[in-house]
Short mmCIF file of C-alpha atoms in Angstrom, two decimals:
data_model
loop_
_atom_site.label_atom_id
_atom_site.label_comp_id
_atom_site.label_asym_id
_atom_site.label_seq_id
_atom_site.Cartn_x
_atom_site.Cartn_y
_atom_site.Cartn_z
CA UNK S 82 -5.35 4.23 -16.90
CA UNK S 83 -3.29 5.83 -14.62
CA UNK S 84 0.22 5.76 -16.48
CA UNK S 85 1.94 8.21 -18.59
CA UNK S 86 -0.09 11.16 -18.10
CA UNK S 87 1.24 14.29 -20.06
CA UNK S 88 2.44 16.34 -16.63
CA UNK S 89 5.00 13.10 -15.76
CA UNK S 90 8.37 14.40 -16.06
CA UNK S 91 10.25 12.60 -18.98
CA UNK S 92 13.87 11.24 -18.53
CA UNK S 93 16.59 12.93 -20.04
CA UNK S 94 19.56 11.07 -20.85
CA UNK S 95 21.51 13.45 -22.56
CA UNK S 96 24.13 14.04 -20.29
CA UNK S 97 25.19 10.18 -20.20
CA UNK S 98 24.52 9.91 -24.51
CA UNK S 99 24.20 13.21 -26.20
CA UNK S 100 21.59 12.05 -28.84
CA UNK S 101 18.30 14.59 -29.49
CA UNK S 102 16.08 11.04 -29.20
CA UNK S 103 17.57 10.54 -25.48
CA UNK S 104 16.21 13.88 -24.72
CA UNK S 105 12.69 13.16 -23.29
CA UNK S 106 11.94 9.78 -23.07
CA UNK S 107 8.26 8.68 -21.45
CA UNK S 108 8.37 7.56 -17.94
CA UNK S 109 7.47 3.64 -18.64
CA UNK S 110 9.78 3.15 -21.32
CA UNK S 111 11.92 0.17 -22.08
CA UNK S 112 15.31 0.03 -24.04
CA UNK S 113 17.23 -2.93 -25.00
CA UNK S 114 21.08 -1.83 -24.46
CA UNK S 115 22.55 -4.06 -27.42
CA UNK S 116 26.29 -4.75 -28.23
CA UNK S 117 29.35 -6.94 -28.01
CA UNK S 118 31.22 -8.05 -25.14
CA UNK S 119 33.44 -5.91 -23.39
CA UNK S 120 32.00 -2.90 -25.44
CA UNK S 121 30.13 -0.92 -22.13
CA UNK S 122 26.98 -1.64 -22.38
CA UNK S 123 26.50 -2.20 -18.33
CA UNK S 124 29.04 0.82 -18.22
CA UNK S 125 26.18 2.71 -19.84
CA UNK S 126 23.41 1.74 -18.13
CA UNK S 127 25.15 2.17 -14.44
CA UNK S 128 25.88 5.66 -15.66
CA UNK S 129 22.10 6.49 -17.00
CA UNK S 130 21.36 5.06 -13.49
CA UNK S 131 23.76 7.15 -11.43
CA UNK S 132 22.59 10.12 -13.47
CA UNK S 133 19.17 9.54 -12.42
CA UNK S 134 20.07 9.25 -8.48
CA UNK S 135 22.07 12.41 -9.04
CA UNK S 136 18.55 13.79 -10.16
CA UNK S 137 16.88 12.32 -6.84
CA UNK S 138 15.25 9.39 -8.75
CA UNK S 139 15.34 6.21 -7.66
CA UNK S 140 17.59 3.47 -8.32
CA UNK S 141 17.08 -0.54 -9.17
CA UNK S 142 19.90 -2.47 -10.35
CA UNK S 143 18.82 -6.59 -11.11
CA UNK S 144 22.51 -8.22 -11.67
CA UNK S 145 23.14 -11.76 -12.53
CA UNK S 146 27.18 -11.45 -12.69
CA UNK S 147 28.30 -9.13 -9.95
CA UNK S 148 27.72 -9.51 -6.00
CA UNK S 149 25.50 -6.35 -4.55
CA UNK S 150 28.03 -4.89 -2.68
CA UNK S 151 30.00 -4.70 -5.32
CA UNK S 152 27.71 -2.95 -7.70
CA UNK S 153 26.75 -0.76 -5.07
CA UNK S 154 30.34 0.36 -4.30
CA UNK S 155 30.56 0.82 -8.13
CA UNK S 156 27.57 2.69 -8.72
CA UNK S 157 27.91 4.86 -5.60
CA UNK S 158 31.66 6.03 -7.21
CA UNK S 159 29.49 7.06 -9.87
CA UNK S 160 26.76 8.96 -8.18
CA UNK S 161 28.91 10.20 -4.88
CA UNK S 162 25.60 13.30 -4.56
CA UNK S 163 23.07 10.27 -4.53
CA UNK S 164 20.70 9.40 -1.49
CA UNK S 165 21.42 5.89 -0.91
CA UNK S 166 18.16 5.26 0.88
CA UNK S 167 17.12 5.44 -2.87
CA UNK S 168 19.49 2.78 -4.24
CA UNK S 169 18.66 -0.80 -4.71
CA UNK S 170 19.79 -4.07 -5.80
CA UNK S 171 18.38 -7.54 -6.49
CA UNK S 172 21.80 -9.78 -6.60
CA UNK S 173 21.00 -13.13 -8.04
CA UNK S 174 24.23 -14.74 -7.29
CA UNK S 175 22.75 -15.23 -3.76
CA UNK S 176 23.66 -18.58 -1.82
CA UNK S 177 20.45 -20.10 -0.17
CA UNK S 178 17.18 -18.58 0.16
CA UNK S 179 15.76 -15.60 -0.71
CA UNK S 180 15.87 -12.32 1.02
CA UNK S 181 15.94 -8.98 1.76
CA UNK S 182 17.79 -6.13 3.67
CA UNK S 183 18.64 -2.66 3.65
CA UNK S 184 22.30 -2.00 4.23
CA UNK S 185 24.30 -0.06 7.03
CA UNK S 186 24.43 2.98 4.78
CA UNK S 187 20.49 2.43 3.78
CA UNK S 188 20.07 0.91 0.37
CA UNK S 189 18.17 -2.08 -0.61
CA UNK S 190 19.38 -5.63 -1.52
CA UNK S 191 17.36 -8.15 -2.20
CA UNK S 192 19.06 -11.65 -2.76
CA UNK S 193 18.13 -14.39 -5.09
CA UNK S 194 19.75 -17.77 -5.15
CA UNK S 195 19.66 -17.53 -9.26
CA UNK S 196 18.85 -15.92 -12.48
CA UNK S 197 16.75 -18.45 -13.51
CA UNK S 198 14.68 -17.85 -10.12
CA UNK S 199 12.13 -15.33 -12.14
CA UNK S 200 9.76 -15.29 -9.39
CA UNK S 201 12.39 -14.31 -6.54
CA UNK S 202 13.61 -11.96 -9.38
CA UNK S 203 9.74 -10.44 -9.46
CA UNK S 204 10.00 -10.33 -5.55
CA UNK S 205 12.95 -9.08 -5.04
CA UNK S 206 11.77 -6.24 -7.37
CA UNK S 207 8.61 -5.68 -5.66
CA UNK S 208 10.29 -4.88 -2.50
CA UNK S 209 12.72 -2.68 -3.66
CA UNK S 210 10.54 -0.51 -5.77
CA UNK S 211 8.31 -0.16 -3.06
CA UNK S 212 11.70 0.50 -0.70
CA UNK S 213 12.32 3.18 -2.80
CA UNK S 214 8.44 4.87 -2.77
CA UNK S 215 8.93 4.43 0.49
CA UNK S 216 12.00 6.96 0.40
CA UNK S 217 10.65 9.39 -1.72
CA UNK S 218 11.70 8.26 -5.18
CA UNK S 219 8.52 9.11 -6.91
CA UNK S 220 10.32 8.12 -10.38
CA UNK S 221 13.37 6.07 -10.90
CA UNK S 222 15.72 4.44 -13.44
CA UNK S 223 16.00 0.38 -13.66
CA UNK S 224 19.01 -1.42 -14.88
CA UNK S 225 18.88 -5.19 -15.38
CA UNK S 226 22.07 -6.49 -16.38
CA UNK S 227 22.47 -8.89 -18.17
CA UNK S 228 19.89 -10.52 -20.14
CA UNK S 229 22.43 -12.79 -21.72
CA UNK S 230 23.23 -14.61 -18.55
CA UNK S 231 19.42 -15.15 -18.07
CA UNK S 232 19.22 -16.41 -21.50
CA UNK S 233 22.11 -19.53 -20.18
CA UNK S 234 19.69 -20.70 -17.38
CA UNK S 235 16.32 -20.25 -19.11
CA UNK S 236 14.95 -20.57 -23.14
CA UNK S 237 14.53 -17.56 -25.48
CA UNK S 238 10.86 -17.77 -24.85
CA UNK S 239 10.77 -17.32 -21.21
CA UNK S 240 13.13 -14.93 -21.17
CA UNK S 241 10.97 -13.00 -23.76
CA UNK S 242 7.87 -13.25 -21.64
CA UNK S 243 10.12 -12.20 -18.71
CA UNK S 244 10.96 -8.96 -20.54
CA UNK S 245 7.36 -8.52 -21.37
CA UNK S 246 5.90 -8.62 -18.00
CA UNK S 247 8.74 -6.57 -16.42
CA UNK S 248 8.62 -3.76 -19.21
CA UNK S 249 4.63 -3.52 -18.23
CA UNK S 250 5.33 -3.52 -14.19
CA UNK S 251 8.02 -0.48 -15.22
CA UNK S 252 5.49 0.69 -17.18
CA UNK S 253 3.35 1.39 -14.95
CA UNK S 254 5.73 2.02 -12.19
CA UNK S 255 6.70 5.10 -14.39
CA UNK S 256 10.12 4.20 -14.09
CA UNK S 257 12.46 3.93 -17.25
CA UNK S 258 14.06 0.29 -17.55
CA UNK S 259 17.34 -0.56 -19.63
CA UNK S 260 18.16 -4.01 -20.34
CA UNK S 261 21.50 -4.91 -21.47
CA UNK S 262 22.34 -8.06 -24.06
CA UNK S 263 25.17 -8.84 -25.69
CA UNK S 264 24.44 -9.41 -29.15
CA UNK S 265 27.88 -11.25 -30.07
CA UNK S 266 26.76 -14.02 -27.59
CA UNK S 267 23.60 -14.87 -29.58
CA UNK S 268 21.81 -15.79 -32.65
CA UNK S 269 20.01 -13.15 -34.89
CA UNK S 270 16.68 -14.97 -34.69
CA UNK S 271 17.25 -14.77 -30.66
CA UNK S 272 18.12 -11.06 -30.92
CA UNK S 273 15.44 -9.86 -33.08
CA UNK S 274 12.65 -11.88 -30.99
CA UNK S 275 14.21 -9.81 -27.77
CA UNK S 276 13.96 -6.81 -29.24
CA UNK S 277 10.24 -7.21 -29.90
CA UNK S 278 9.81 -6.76 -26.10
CA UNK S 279 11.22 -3.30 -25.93
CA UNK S 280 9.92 -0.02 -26.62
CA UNK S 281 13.31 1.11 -28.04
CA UNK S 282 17.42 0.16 -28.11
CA UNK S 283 20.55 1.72 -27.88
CA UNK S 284 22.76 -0.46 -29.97
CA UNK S 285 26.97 -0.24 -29.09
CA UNK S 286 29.78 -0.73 -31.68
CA UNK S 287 33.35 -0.67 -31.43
CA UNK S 288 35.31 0.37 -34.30
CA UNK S 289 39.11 0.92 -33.82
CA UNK S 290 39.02 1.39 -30.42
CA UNK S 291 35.95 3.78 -30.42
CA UNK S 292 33.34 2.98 -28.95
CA UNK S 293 30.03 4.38 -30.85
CA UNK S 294 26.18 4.29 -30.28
CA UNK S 295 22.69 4.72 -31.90
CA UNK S 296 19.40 5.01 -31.06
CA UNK S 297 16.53 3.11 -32.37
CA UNK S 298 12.91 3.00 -32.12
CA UNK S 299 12.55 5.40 -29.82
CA UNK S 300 12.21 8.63 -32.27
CA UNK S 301 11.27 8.80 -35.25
CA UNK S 302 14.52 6.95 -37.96
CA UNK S 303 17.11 5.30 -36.55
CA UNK S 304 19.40 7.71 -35.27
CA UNK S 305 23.45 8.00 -37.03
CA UNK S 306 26.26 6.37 -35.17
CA UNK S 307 28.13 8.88 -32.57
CA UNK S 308 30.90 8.77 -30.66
CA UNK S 309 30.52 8.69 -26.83
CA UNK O 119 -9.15 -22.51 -20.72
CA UNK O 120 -12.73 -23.31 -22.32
CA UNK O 121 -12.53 -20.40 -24.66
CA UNK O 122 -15.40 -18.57 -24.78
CA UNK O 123 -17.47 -21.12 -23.19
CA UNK O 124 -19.23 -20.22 -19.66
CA UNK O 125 -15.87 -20.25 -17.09
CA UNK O 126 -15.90 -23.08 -14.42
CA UNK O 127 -15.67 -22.73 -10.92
CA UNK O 128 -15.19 -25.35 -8.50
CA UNK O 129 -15.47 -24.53 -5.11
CA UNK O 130 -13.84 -27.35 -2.26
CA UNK O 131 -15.29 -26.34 0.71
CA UNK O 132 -16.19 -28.45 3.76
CA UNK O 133 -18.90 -26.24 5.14
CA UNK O 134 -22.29 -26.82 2.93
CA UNK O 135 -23.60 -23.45 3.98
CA UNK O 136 -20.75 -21.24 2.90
CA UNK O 137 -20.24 -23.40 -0.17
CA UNK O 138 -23.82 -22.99 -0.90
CA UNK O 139 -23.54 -18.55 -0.43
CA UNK O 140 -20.38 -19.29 -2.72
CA UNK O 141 -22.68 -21.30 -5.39
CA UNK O 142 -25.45 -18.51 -4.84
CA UNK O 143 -23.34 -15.67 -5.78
CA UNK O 144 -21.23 -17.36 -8.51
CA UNK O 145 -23.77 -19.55 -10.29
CA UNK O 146 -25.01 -16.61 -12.47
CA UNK O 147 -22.10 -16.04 -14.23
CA UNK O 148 -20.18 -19.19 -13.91
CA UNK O 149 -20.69 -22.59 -14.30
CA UNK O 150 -20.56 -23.79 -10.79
CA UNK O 151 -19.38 -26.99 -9.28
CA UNK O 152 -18.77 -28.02 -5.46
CA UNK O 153 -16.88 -30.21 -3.48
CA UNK O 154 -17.05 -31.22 0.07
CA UNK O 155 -13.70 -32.13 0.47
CA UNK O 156 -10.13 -32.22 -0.98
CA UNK O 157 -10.62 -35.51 -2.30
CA UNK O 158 -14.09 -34.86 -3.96
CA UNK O 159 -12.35 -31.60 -5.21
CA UNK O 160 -9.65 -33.49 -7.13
CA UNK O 161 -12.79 -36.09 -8.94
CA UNK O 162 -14.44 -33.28 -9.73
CA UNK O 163 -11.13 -31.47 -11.36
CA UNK O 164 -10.62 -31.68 -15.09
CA UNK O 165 -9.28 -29.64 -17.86
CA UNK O 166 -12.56 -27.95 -17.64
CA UNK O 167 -11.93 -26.29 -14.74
CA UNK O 168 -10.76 -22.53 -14.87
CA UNK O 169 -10.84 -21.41 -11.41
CA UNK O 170 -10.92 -23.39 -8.03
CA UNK O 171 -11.74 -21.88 -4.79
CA UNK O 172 -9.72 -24.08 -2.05
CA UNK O 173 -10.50 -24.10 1.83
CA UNK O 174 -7.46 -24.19 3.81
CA UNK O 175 -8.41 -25.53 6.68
CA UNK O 176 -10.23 -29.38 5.76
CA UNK O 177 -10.63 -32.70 7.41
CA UNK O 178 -8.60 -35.08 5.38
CA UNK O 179 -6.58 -33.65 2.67
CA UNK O 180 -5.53 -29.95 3.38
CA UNK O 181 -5.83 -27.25 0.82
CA UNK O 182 -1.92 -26.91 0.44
CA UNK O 183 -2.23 -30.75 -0.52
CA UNK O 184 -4.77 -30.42 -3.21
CA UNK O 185 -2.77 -27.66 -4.49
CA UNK O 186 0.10 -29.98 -4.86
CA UNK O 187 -1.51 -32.56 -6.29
CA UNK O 188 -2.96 -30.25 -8.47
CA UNK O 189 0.45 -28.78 -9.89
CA UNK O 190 1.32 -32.36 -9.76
CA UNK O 191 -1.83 -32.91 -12.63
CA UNK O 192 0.05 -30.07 -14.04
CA UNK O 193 -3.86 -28.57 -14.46
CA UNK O 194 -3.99 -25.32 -15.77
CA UNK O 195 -6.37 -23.67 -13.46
CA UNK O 196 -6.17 -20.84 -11.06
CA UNK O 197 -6.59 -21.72 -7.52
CA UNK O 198 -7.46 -19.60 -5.05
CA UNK O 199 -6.80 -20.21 -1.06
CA UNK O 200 -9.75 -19.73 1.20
CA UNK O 201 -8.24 -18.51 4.02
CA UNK O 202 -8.70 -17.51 7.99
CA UNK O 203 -5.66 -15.58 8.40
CA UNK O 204 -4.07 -13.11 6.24
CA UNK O 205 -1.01 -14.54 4.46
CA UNK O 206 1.90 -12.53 2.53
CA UNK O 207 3.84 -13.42 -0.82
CA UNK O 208 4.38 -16.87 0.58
CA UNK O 209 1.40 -18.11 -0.31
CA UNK O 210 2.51 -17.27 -4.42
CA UNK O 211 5.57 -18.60 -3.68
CA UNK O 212 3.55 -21.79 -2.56
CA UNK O 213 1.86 -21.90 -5.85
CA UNK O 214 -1.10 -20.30 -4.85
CA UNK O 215 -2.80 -18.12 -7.66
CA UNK O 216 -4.66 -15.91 -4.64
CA UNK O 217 -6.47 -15.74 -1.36
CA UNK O 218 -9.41 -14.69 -0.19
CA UNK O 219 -9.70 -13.89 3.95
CA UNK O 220 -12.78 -15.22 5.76
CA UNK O 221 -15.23 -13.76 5.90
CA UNK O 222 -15.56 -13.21 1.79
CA UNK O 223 -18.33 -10.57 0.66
CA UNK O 224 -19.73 -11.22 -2.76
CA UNK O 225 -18.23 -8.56 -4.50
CA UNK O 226 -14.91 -9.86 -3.67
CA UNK O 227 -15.37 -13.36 -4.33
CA UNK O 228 -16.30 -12.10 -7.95
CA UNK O 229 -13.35 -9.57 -8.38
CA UNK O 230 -11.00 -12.39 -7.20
CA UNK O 231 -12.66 -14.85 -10.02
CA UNK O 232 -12.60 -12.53 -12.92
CA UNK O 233 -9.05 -10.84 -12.01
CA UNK O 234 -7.98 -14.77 -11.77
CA UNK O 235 -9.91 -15.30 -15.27
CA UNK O 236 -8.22 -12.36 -16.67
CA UNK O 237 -4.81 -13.75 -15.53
CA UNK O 238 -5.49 -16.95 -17.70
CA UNK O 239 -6.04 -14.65 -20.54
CA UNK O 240 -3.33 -12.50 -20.25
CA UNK O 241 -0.80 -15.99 -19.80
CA UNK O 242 -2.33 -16.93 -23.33
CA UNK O 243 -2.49 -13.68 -25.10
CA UNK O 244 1.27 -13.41 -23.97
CA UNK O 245 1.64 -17.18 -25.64
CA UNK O 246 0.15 -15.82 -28.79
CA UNK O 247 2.28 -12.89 -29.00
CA UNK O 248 5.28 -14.81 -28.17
CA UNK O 249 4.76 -17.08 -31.31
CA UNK O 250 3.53 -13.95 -33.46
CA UNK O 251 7.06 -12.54 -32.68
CA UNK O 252 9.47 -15.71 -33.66
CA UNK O 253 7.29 -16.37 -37.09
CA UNK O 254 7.83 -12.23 -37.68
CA UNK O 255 11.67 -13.08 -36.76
CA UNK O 256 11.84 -15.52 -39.12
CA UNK O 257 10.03 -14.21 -42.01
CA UNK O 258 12.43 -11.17 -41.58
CA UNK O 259 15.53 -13.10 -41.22
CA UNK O 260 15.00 -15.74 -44.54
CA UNK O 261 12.90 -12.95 -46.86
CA UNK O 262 14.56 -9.62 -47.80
CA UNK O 263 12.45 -6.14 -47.19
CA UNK O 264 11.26 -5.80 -51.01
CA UNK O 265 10.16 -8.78 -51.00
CA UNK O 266 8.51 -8.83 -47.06
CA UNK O 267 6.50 -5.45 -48.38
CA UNK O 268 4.30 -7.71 -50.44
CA UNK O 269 3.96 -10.56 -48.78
CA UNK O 270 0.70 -10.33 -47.71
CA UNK O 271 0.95 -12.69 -44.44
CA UNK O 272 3.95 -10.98 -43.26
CA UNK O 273 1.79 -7.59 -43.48
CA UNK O 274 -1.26 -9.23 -41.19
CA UNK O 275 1.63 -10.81 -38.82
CA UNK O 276 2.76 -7.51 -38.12
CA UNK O 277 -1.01 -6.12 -37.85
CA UNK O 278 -1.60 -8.48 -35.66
CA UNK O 279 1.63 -8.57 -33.53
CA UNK O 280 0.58 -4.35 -32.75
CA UNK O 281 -2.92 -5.40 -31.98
CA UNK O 282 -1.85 -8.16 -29.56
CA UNK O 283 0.39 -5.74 -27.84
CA UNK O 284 -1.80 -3.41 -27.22
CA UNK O 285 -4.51 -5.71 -25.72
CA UNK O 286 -1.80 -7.19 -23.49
CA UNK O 287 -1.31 -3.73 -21.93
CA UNK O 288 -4.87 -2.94 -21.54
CA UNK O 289 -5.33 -6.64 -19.40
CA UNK O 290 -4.46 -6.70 -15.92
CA UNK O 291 -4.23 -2.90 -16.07
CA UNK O 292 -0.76 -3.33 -17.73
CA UNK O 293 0.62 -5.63 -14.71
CA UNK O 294 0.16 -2.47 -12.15
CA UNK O 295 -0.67 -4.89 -9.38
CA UNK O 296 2.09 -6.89 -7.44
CA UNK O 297 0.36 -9.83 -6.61
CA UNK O 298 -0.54 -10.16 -10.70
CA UNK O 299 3.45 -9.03 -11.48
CA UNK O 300 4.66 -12.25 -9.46
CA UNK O 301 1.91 -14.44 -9.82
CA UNK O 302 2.19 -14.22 -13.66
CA UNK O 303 6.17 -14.41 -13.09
CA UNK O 304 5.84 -17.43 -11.05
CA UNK O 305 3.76 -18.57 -13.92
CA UNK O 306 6.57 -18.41 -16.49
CA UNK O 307 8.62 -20.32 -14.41
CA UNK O 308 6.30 -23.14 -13.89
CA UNK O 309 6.44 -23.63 -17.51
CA UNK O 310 9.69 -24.46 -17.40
CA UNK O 311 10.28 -26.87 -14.48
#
């Protein structure tokens, strides 16, 4: 096996979510970013992203809400230092078939016609990871945002296989994958099958007007809520 | 898929010689059946089959049209597209499992087989897990924790749901290969149309 050999650098999230289990996580990792609407969880994610660009990695953003242009405006605010020849995005809101092209200022987009379109989605990932190899990114940072939109066009069970396969492409890509869902949007059944797919979560809560995190699975106990 | 029977092969090919080198190489390990067109390809498909090697290029009925008609059957064999010419993704997107370019060596005829073998198994090992995971879910979400610590089928689910996992990632080499990543993809989404 190839993968995860001990000289891969881990990821290091702390400076996006200041928790000791976010400190060295394996290249090939997967974590389930859970939490109620409007409580950041894509906020997070984009950040752990723009962090990693920052850091020279490469970037991979799946959305099934926002147009690509957008997202890339958004996350390049966030990561003005980043090479954009190492940013990418598969936007699933496409109209028509399904492409690819890098943009004037040298990103990646890859468009979809919709999120139920798991094969384009597996394309359009394809290309853009090997976009970024391409450009040097010899590890990178995925976000796919959100899995509760994919879970409206497809059933719980596809959308777990879905995870499966992807986490075990990322997985061997060496790249670290975050998958937001928002948890007020579905049954507990639904949410705990999800989970199953993932290597770890960060789970979001907002409590007069804080918002808080943990981490679980990842190290060790479940880590204590935090402010962030 | 026959289990742990012998895997079938059928090879539609419209040359006897070259299905005959296929036959030669394959019969060994596989049970072996051939066809000398699309339409004798379809008779000779059944739920039997695990793996069928499809010419292109055919009098009569074209490989892409057995492949539809095949789909159509909604058989769950592999099919792999005997080619001249070397095609990109478009031939998953088709609904193409693989393709081999002429002229096809033996070694690669049998890596192409097994890897599409392996596919089948990874597709049901992923069904398994899948249905390991909601009965864990629901065991968890009706029984409390005292109670799920002694319940011995609970403990094996959970046994078993590791194990699974862990032969998942050692098939296919964990998914490392792109034409397995979208190929199984396209394969989820098949299920659902």
């Amino acid at each position: 096996m190839s993968r995860s050999s001990d000289s891969e650098t881990m990821y290091d999230l702390t400076d996006v979510l200041d928790f000791e289990a976010l400190e060295s996580v394996r290249p090939g990792s997967n974590i389930l970013v859970s939490g109620p609407a409007m409580s950041g969880k894509e906020d997070l994610a984009l950040s752990v992203l723009a962090d990693g660009a920052e850091r020279d990695q490469g970037s991979l953003v799946v959305t099934t809400g926002d147009r690509a242009e957008n997202v890339l405006e958004d996350f390049l605010d966030r990561a003005p230092e980043a090479d954009e020849s190492r940013v990418s995005v598969v936007d699933c809101r496409g109209d028509g078939s399904r492409r690819g092209e890098a943009t004037a200022s040298g990103s990646y987009v890859y468009h979809v016609s919709s999120p139920g379109d798991l094969t384009g989605i597996g394309i359009g990932i394809t290309e853009c990871l090997e976009y970024l190899h391409n450009n040097g990114a010899e590890s990178g940072r995925f976000a796919l945002t959100s899995l509760s939109t994919m879970l409206t066009y497809t059933d719980r069970k596809t959308v777990f296989k879905f995870c499966h396969v992807l986490s075990s492409r990322f997985d061997s890509a060496g790249y670290l994958g975050l998958f937001t869902i928002d948890s007020s949007a579905h049954d507990d059944q639904t949410l705990q099958v999800i989970k199953q797919a993932f290597d770890g979560m960060i789970e979001i809560r907002e409590e007069d007007g804080r918002r808080e995190a943990r981490v679980l699975g990842l190290a060790g106990q479940p880590t204590d809520w935090q402010e962030f | 898929m026959s289990g742990s029977e012998t895997p079938v092969v059928l090879i539609v090919e419209d040359e006897p010689d070259v299905a005959e080198t296929y036959n030669l190489w394959l019969a060994d390990d596989y049970e072996v059946r051939k066809a000398g067109s699309g339409d004798e390809g379809l008779a000779e498909l059944d739920d039997e089959v695990d793996v069928v090697l499809l010419d292109r290029m055919m009098p009569g009925l074209s490989g892409d049209e057995v492949l539809e008609r095949i789909r159509e059957r909604g058989l769950d064999c592999r099919v792999a597209m005997v080619t001249a010419v070397e095609p990109d993704f478009d031939i998953l997107e088709m609904g193409f499992d693989a393709y081999l370019c002429k002229p096809i060596r033996s070694q690669q005829l049998h890596e192409t087989v097994e890897n599409l073998l392996e596919r089948s198994a990874y597709d049901d090992m992923l069904q398994e897990y899948y249905s390991l995971v909601e009965k864990q879910a629901t065991l968890e979400a009706t029984k409390g924790s005292a109670e799920l610590a002694d319940n011995e089928e609970y403990l094996e689910l959970r046994e078993r749901v590791v194990e699974l996992k862990e032969d998942l990632s050692d098939t296919l080499g964990g998914i490392d290969d792109d034409e397995d990543f979208i190929a199984t993809l396209r394969g989820l989404s098949d299920v659902e149309e």
